mmCIF file of C-alpha atoms in Angstrom:
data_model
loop_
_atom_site.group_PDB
_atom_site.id
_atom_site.type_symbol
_atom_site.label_atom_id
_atom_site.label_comp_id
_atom_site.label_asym_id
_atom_site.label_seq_id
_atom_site.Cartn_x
_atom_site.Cartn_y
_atom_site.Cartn_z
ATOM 1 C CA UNK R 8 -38.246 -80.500 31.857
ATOM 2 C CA UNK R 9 -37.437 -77.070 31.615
ATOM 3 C CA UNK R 10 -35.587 -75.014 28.592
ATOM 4 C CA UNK R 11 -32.232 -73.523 29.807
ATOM 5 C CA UNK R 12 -30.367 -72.058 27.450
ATOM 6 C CA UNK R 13 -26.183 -72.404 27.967
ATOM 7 C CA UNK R 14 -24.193 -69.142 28.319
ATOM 8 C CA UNK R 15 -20.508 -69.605 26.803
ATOM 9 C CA UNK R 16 -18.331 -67.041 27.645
ATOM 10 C CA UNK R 17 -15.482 -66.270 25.495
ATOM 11 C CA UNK R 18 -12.304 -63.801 25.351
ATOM 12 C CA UNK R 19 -10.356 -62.810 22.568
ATOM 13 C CA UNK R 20 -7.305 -61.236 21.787
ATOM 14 C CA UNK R 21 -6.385 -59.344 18.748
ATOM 15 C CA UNK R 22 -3.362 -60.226 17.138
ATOM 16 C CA UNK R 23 -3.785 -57.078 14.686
ATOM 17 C CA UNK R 24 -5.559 -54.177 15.016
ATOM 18 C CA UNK R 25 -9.316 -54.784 14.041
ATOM 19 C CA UNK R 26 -11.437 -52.341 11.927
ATOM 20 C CA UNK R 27 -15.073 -52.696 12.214
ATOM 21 C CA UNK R 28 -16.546 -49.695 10.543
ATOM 22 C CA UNK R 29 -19.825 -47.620 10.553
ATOM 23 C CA UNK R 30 -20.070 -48.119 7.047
ATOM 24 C CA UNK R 31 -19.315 -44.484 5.888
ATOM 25 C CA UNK R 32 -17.335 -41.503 5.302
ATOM 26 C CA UNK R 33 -17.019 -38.909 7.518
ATOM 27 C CA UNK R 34 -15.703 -36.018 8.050
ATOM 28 C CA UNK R 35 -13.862 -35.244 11.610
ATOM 29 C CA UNK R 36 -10.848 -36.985 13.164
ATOM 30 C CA UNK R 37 -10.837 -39.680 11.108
ATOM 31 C CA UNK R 38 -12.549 -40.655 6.982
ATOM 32 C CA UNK R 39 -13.278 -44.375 8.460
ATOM 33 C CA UNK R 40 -14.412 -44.821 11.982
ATOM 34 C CA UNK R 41 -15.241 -47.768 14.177
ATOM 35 C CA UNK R 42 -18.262 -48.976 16.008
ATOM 36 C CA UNK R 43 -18.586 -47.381 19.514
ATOM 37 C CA UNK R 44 -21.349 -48.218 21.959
ATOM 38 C CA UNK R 45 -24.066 -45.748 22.386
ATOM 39 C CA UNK R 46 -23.601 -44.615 25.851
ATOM 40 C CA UNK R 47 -19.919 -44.674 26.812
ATOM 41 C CA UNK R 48 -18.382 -44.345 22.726
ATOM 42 C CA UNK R 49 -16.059 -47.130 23.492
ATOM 43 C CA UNK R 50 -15.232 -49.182 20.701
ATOM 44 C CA UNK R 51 -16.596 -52.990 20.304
ATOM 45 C CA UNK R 52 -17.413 -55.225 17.676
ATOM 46 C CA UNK R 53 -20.901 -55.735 17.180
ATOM 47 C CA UNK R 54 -22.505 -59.621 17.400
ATOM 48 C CA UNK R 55 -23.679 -59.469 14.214
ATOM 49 C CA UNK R 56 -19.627 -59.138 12.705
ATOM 50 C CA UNK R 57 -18.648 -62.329 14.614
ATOM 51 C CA UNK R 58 -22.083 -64.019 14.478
ATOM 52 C CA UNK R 59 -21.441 -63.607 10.026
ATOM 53 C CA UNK R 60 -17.608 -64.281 10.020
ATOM 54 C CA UNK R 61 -18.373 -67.314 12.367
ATOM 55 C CA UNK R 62 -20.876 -68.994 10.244
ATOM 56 C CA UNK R 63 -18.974 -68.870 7.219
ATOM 57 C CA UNK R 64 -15.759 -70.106 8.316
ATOM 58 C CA UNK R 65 -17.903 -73.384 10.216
ATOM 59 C CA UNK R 66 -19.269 -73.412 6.545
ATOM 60 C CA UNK R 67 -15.760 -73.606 4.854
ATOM 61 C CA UNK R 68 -15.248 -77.045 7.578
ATOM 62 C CA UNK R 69 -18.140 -78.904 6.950
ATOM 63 C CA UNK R 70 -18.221 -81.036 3.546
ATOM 64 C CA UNK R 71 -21.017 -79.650 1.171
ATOM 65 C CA UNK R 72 -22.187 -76.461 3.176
ATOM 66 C CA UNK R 73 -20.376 -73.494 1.792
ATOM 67 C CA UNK R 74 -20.987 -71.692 0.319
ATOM 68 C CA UNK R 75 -24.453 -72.191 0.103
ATOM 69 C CA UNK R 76 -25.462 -72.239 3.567
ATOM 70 C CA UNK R 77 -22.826 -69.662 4.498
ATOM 71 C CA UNK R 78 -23.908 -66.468 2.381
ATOM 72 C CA UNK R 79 -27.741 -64.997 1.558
ATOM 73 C CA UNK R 80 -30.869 -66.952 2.406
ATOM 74 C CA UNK R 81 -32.451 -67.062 -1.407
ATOM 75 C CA UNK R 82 -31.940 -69.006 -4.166
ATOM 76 C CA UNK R 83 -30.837 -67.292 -6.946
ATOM 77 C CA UNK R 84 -31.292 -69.108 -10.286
ATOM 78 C CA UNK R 85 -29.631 -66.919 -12.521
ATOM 79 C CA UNK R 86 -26.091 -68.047 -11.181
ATOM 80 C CA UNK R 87 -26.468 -70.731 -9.979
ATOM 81 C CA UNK R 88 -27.026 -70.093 -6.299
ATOM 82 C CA UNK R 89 -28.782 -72.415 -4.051
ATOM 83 C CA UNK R 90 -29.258 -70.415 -1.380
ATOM 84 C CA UNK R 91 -29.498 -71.940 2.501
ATOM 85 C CA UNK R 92 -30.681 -75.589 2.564
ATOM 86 C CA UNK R 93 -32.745 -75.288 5.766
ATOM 87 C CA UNK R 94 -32.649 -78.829 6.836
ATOM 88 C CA UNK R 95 -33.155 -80.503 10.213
ATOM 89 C CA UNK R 96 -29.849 -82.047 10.672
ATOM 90 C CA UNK R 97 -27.726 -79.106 8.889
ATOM 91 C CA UNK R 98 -25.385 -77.990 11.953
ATOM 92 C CA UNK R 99 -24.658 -74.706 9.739
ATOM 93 C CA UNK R 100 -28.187 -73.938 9.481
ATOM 94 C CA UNK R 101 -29.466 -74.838 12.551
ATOM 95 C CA UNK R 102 -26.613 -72.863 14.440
ATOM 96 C CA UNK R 103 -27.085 -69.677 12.784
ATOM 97 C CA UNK R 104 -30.341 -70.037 10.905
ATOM 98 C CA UNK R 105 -32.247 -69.551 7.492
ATOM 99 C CA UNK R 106 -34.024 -68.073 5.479
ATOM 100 C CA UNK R 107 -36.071 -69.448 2.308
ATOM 101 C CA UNK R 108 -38.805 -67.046 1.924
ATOM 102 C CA UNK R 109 -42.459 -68.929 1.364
ATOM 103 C CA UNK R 110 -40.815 -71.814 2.146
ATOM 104 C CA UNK R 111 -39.968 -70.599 5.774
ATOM 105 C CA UNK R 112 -37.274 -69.810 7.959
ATOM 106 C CA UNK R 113 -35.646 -69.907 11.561
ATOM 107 C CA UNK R 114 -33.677 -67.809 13.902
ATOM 108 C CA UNK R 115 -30.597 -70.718 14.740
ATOM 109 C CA UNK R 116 -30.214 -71.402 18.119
ATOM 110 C CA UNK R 117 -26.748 -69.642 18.768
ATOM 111 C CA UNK R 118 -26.734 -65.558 19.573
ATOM 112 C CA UNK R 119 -23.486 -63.803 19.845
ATOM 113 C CA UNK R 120 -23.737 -60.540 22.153
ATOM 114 C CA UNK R 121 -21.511 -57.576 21.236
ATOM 115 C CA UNK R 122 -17.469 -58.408 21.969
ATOM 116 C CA UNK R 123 -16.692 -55.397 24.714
ATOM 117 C CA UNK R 124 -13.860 -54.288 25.198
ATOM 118 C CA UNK R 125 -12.052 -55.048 28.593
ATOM 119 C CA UNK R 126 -8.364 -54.645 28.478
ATOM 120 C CA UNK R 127 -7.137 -51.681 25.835
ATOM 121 C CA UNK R 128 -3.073 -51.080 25.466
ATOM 122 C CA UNK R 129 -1.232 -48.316 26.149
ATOM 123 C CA UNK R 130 1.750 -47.070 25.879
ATOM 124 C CA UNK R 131 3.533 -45.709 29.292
ATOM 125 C CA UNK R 132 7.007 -44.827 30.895
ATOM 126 C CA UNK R 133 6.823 -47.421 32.823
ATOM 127 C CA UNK R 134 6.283 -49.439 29.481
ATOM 128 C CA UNK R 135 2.658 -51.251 28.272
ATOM 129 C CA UNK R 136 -0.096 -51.299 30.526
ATOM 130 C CA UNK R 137 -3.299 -52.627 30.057
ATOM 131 C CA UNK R 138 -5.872 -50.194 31.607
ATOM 132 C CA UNK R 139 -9.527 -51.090 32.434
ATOM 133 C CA UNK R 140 -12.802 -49.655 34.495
ATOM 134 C CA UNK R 141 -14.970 -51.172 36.960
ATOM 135 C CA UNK R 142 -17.535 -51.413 34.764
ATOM 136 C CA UNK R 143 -15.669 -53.361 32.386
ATOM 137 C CA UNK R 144 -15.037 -55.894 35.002
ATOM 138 C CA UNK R 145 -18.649 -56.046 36.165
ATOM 139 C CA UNK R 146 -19.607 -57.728 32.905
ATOM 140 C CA UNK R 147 -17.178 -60.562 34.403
ATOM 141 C CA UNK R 148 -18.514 -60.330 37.607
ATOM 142 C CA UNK R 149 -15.233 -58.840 39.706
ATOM 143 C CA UNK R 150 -16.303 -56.066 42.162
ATOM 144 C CA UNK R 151 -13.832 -53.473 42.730
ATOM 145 C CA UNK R 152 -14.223 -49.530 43.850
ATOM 146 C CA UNK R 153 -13.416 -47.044 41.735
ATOM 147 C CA UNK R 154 -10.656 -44.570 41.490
ATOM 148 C CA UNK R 155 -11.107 -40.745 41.209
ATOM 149 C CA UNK R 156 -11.033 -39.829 37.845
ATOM 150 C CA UNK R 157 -7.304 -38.191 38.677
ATOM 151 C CA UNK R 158 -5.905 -41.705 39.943
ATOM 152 C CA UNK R 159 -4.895 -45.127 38.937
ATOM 153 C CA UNK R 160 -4.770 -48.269 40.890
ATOM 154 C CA UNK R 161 -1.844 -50.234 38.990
ATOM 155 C CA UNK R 162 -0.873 -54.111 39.128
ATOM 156 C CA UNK R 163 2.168 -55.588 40.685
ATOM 157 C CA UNK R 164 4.079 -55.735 37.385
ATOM 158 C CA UNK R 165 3.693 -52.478 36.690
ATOM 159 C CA UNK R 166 6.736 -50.299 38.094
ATOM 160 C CA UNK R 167 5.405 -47.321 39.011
ATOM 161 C CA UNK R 168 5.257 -44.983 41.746
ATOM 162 C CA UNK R 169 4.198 -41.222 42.547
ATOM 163 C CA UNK R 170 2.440 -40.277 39.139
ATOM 164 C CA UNK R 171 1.753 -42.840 35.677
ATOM 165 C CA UNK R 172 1.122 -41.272 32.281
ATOM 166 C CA UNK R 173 -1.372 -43.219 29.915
ATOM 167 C CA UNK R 174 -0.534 -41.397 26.708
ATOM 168 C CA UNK R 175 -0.510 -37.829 27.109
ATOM 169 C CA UNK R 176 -2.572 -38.100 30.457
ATOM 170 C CA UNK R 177 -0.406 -38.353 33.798
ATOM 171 C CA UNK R 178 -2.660 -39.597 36.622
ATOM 172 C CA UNK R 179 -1.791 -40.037 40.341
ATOM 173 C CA UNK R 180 -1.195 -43.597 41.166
ATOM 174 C CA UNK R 181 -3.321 -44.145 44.352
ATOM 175 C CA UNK R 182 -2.204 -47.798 45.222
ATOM 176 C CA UNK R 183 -0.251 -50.581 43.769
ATOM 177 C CA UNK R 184 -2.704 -53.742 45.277
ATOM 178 C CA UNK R 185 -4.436 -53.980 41.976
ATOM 179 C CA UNK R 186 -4.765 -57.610 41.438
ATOM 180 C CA UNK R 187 -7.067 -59.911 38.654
ATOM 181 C CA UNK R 188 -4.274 -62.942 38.265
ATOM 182 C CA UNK R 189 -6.777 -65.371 40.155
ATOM 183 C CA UNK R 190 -10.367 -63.421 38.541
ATOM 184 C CA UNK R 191 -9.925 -63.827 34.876
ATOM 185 C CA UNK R 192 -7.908 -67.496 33.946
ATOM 186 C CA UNK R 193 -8.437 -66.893 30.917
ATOM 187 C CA UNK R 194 -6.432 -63.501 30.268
ATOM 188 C CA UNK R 195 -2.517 -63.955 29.490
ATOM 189 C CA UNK R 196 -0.792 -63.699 32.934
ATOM 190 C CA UNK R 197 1.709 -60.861 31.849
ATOM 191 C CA UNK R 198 -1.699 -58.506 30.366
ATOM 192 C CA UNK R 199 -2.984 -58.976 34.039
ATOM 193 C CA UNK R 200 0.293 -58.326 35.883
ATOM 194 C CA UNK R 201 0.675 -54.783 33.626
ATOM 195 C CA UNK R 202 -3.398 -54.000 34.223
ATOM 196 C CA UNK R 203 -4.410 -50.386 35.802
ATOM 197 C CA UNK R 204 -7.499 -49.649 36.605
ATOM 198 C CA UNK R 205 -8.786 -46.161 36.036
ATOM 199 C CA UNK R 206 -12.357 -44.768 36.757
ATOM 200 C CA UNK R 207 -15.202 -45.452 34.363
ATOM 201 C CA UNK R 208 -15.433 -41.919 33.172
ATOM 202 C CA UNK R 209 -11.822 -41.466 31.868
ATOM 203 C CA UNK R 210 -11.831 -45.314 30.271
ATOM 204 C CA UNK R 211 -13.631 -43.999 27.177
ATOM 205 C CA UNK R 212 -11.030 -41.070 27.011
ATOM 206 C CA UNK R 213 -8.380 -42.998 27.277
ATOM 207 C CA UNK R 214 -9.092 -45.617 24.832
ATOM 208 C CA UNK R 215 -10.364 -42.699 22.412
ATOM 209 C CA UNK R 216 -7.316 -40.847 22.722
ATOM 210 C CA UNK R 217 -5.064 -44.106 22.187
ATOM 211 C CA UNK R 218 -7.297 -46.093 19.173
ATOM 212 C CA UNK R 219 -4.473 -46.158 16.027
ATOM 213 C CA UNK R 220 -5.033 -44.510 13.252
ATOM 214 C CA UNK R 221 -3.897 -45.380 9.812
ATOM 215 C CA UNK R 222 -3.260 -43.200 6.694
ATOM 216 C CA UNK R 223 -3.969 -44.882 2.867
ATOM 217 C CA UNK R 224 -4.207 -43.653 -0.157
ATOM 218 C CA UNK R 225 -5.161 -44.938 -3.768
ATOM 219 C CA UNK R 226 -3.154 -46.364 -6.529
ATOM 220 C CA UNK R 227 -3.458 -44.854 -9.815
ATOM 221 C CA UNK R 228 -3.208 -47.911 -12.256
ATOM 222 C CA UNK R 229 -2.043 -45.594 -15.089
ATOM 223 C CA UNK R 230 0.370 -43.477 -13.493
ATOM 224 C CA UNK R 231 1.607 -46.494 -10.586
ATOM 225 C CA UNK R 232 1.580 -43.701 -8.422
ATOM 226 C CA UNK R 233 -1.054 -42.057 -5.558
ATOM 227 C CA UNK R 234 -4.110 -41.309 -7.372
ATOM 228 C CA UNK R 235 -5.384 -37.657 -7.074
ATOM 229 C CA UNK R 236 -7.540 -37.220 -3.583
ATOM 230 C CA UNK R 237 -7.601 -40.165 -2.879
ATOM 231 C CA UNK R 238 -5.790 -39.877 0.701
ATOM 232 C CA UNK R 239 -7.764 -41.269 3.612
ATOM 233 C CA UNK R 240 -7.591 -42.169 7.299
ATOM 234 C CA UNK R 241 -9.330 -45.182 9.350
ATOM 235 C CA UNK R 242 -8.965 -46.337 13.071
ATOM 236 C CA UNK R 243 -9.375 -49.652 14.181
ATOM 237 C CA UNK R 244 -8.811 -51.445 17.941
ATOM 238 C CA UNK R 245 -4.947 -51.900 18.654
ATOM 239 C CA UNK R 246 -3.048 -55.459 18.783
ATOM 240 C CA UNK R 247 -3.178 -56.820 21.872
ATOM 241 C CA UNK R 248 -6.333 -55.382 23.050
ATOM 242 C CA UNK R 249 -9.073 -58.485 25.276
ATOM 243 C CA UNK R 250 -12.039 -58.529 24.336
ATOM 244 C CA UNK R 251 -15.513 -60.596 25.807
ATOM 245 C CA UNK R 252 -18.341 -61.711 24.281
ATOM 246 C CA UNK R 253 -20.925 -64.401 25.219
ATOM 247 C CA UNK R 254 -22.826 -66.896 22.771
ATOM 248 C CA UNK R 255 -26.189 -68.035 24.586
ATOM 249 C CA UNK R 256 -26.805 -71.569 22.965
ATOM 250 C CA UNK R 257 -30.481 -73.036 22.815
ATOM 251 C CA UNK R 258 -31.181 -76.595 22.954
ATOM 252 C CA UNK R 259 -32.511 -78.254 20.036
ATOM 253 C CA UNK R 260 -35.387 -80.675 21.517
ATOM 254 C CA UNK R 261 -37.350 -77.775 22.281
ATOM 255 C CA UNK R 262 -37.303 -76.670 18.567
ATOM 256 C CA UNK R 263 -38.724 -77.925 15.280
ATOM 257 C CA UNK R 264 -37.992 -77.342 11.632
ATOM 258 C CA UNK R 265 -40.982 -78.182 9.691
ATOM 259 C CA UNK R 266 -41.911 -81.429 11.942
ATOM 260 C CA UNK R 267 -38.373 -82.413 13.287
ATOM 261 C CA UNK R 268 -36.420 -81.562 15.859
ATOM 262 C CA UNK R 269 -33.458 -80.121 14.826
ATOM 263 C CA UNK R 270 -29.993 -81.662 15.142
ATOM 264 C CA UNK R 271 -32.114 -84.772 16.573
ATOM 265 C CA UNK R 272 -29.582 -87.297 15.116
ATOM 266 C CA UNK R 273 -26.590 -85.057 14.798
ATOM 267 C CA UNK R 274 -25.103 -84.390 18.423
ATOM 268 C CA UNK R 275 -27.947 -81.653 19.703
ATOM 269 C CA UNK R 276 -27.225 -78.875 21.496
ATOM 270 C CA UNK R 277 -23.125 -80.311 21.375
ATOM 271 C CA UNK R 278 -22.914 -80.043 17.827
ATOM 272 C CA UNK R 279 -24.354 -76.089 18.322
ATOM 273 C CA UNK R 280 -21.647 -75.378 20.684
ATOM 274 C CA UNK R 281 -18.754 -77.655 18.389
ATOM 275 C CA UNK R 282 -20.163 -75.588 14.874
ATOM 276 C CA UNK R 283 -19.869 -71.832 16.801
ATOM 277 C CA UNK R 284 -16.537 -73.345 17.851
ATOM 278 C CA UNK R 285 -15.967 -74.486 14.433
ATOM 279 C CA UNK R 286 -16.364 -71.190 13.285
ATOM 280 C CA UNK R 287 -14.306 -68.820 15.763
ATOM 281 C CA UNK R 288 -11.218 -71.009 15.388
ATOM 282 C CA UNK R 289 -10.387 -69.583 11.845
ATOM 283 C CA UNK R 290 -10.834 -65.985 13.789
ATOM 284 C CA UNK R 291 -6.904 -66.519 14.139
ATOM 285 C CA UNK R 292 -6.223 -66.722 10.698
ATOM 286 C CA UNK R 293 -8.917 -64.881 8.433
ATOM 287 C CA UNK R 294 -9.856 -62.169 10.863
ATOM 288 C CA UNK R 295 -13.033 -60.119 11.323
ATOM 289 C CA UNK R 296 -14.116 -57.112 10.154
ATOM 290 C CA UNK R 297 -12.466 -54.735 7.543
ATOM 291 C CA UNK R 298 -9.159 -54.326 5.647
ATOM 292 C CA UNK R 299 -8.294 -57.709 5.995
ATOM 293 C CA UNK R 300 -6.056 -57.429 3.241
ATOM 294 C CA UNK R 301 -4.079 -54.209 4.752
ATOM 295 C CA UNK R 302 -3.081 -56.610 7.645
ATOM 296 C CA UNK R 303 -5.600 -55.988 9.866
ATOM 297 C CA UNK R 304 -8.434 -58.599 11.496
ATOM 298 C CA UNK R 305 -6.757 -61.448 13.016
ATOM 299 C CA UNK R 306 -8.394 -62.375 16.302
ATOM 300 C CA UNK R 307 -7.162 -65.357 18.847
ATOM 301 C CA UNK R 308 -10.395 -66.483 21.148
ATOM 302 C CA UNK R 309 -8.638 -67.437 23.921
ATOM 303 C CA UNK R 310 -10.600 -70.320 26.044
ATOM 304 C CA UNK R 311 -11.849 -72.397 22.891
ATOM 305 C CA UNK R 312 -10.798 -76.108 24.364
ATOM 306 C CA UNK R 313 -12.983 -75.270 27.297
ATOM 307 C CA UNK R 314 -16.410 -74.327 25.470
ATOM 308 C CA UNK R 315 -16.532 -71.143 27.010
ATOM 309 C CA UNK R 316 -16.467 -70.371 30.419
ATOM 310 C CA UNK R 317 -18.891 -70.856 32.657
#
């Protein structure tokens, strides 16, 4: 018998824009940045965001778990706080994991990878397109040659000929053959009938270039009117841009808590899958990351019914 973990592979849509941020102030293009991956500075959301967000909304659906096993490991007396219960047969514990100090803790048996980003909006004269990069498609496994940085290859649905602007960029379209309908089920038809596919260098500058930028500013409770420097800026992932991310899921025989096997008695490895399903369903309507409340967060993962793909 040997221990094989099952990769679930999920897409998402966002239905607003989504602001994960670096957790800081800064000064430059924007107050209130995103996350970016080291290498290329595209934006993504980072596992730990949906890996937090999904454990406390499969705590809010199962009866007696949040929001105890939901928030902080420890126990804290003073108000009341029980802290995780780290038990065998808790699917919210066991999914995510614990912590109780002395009295021990474990990892969980689900881990979320970073959500990339595969298909980012933007706006053209020949109306939205969707533009990705062959290395955005590797992560799905669809080979495909690149373009010269100058050119586009563009799908059927998109009506252009001669030249396409993405933005302020105009790029030479080098062929209209660009076709992902049958590579990526999961993806709404009409995003994969607008796609272009640009070369893996100008991806990050395009999706740079096209992030959307908001402009707050502070109340002043006395006056009812914008408080004094107190203007700021933040950026966040567009609506409508596809995201993928995979959730590796352990099985449970091969695991104890304390001298039991987790889950032993409560569906196994199923219940893992059915609790980080649990979870990402309530994306839709409570959202990830920040400024929730400025209408911003709202994610749709797009192949839940099927467990993930394979």
């Amino acid at each position: 018998m040997t221990c094989q973990p099952d990769v679930n592979k999920y897409y998402a849509l966002a239905l607003d824009p989504i602001h994960v941020g670096t957790g800081g102030m800064r000064l430059g293009r924007v107050d209130m940045s995103i996350v970016r991956e080291p290498g290329t500075n595209v934006p993504k959301i980072p596992g730990t965001s949906l890996s937090g967000a999904a454990r406390t909304y499969a705590a809010m659906q199962e009866e007696g778990k949040f929001p105890h096993c939901a928030g902080q490991g420890q126990a804290d007396t003073g108000r009341g706080y029980q802290g995780h219960c780290g038990r065998p047969d808790c699917p919210i514990c066991v999914t995510f994991g614990f912590s109780k100090g002395d009295q021990g803790s474990f990892q969980g048996l689900a881990q979320f990878s970073d959500a990339r980003l595969v298909f980012f909006p933007v706006h053209s004269l020949a109306g939205p397109v969707w533009v990705t990069c062959p290395d955005a498609l590797k992560d799905l496994e669809i080979p495909g040659a690149e373009p010269e940085d100058h050119q586009v290859r563009v799908a059927s649905g998109v009506k252009a000929s001669g030249r396409l602007n993405l933005g302020w960029l105009m790029l030479d379209v080098a062929s209209n053959d660009f076709a992902l309908q049958d590579q990526v089920p999961n993806v709404p038809q009409d995003i994969l009938k607008h796609a272009v596919l640009v070369s893996n260098k100008m991806f990050g500058h395009i999706v740079n270039d096209n992030l959307e930028v908001r402009t707050s500013v502070s109340i002043d409770p006395a006056t009812g009117a914008a408080a004094e420097r107190a203007l700021f800026t933040y950026e966040a992932l567009p609506r409508a841009s596809v995201l993928y991310f995979e959730v590796v899921v352990s099985d449970p025989q091969f695991y104890k808590i304390g001298d039991k096997a987790p889950l032993q008695n409560n569906g196994g490895k199923q219940k893992v899958i059915k609790t980080v399903e649990k979870g990402l369903t309530l994306f839709e309507s409570l959202g990830v990351g920040g400024m929730n409340t400025r209408g911003m967060g709202r994610l749709r993962v797009l192949n839940l019914s099927a467990g993930g793909a394979e």
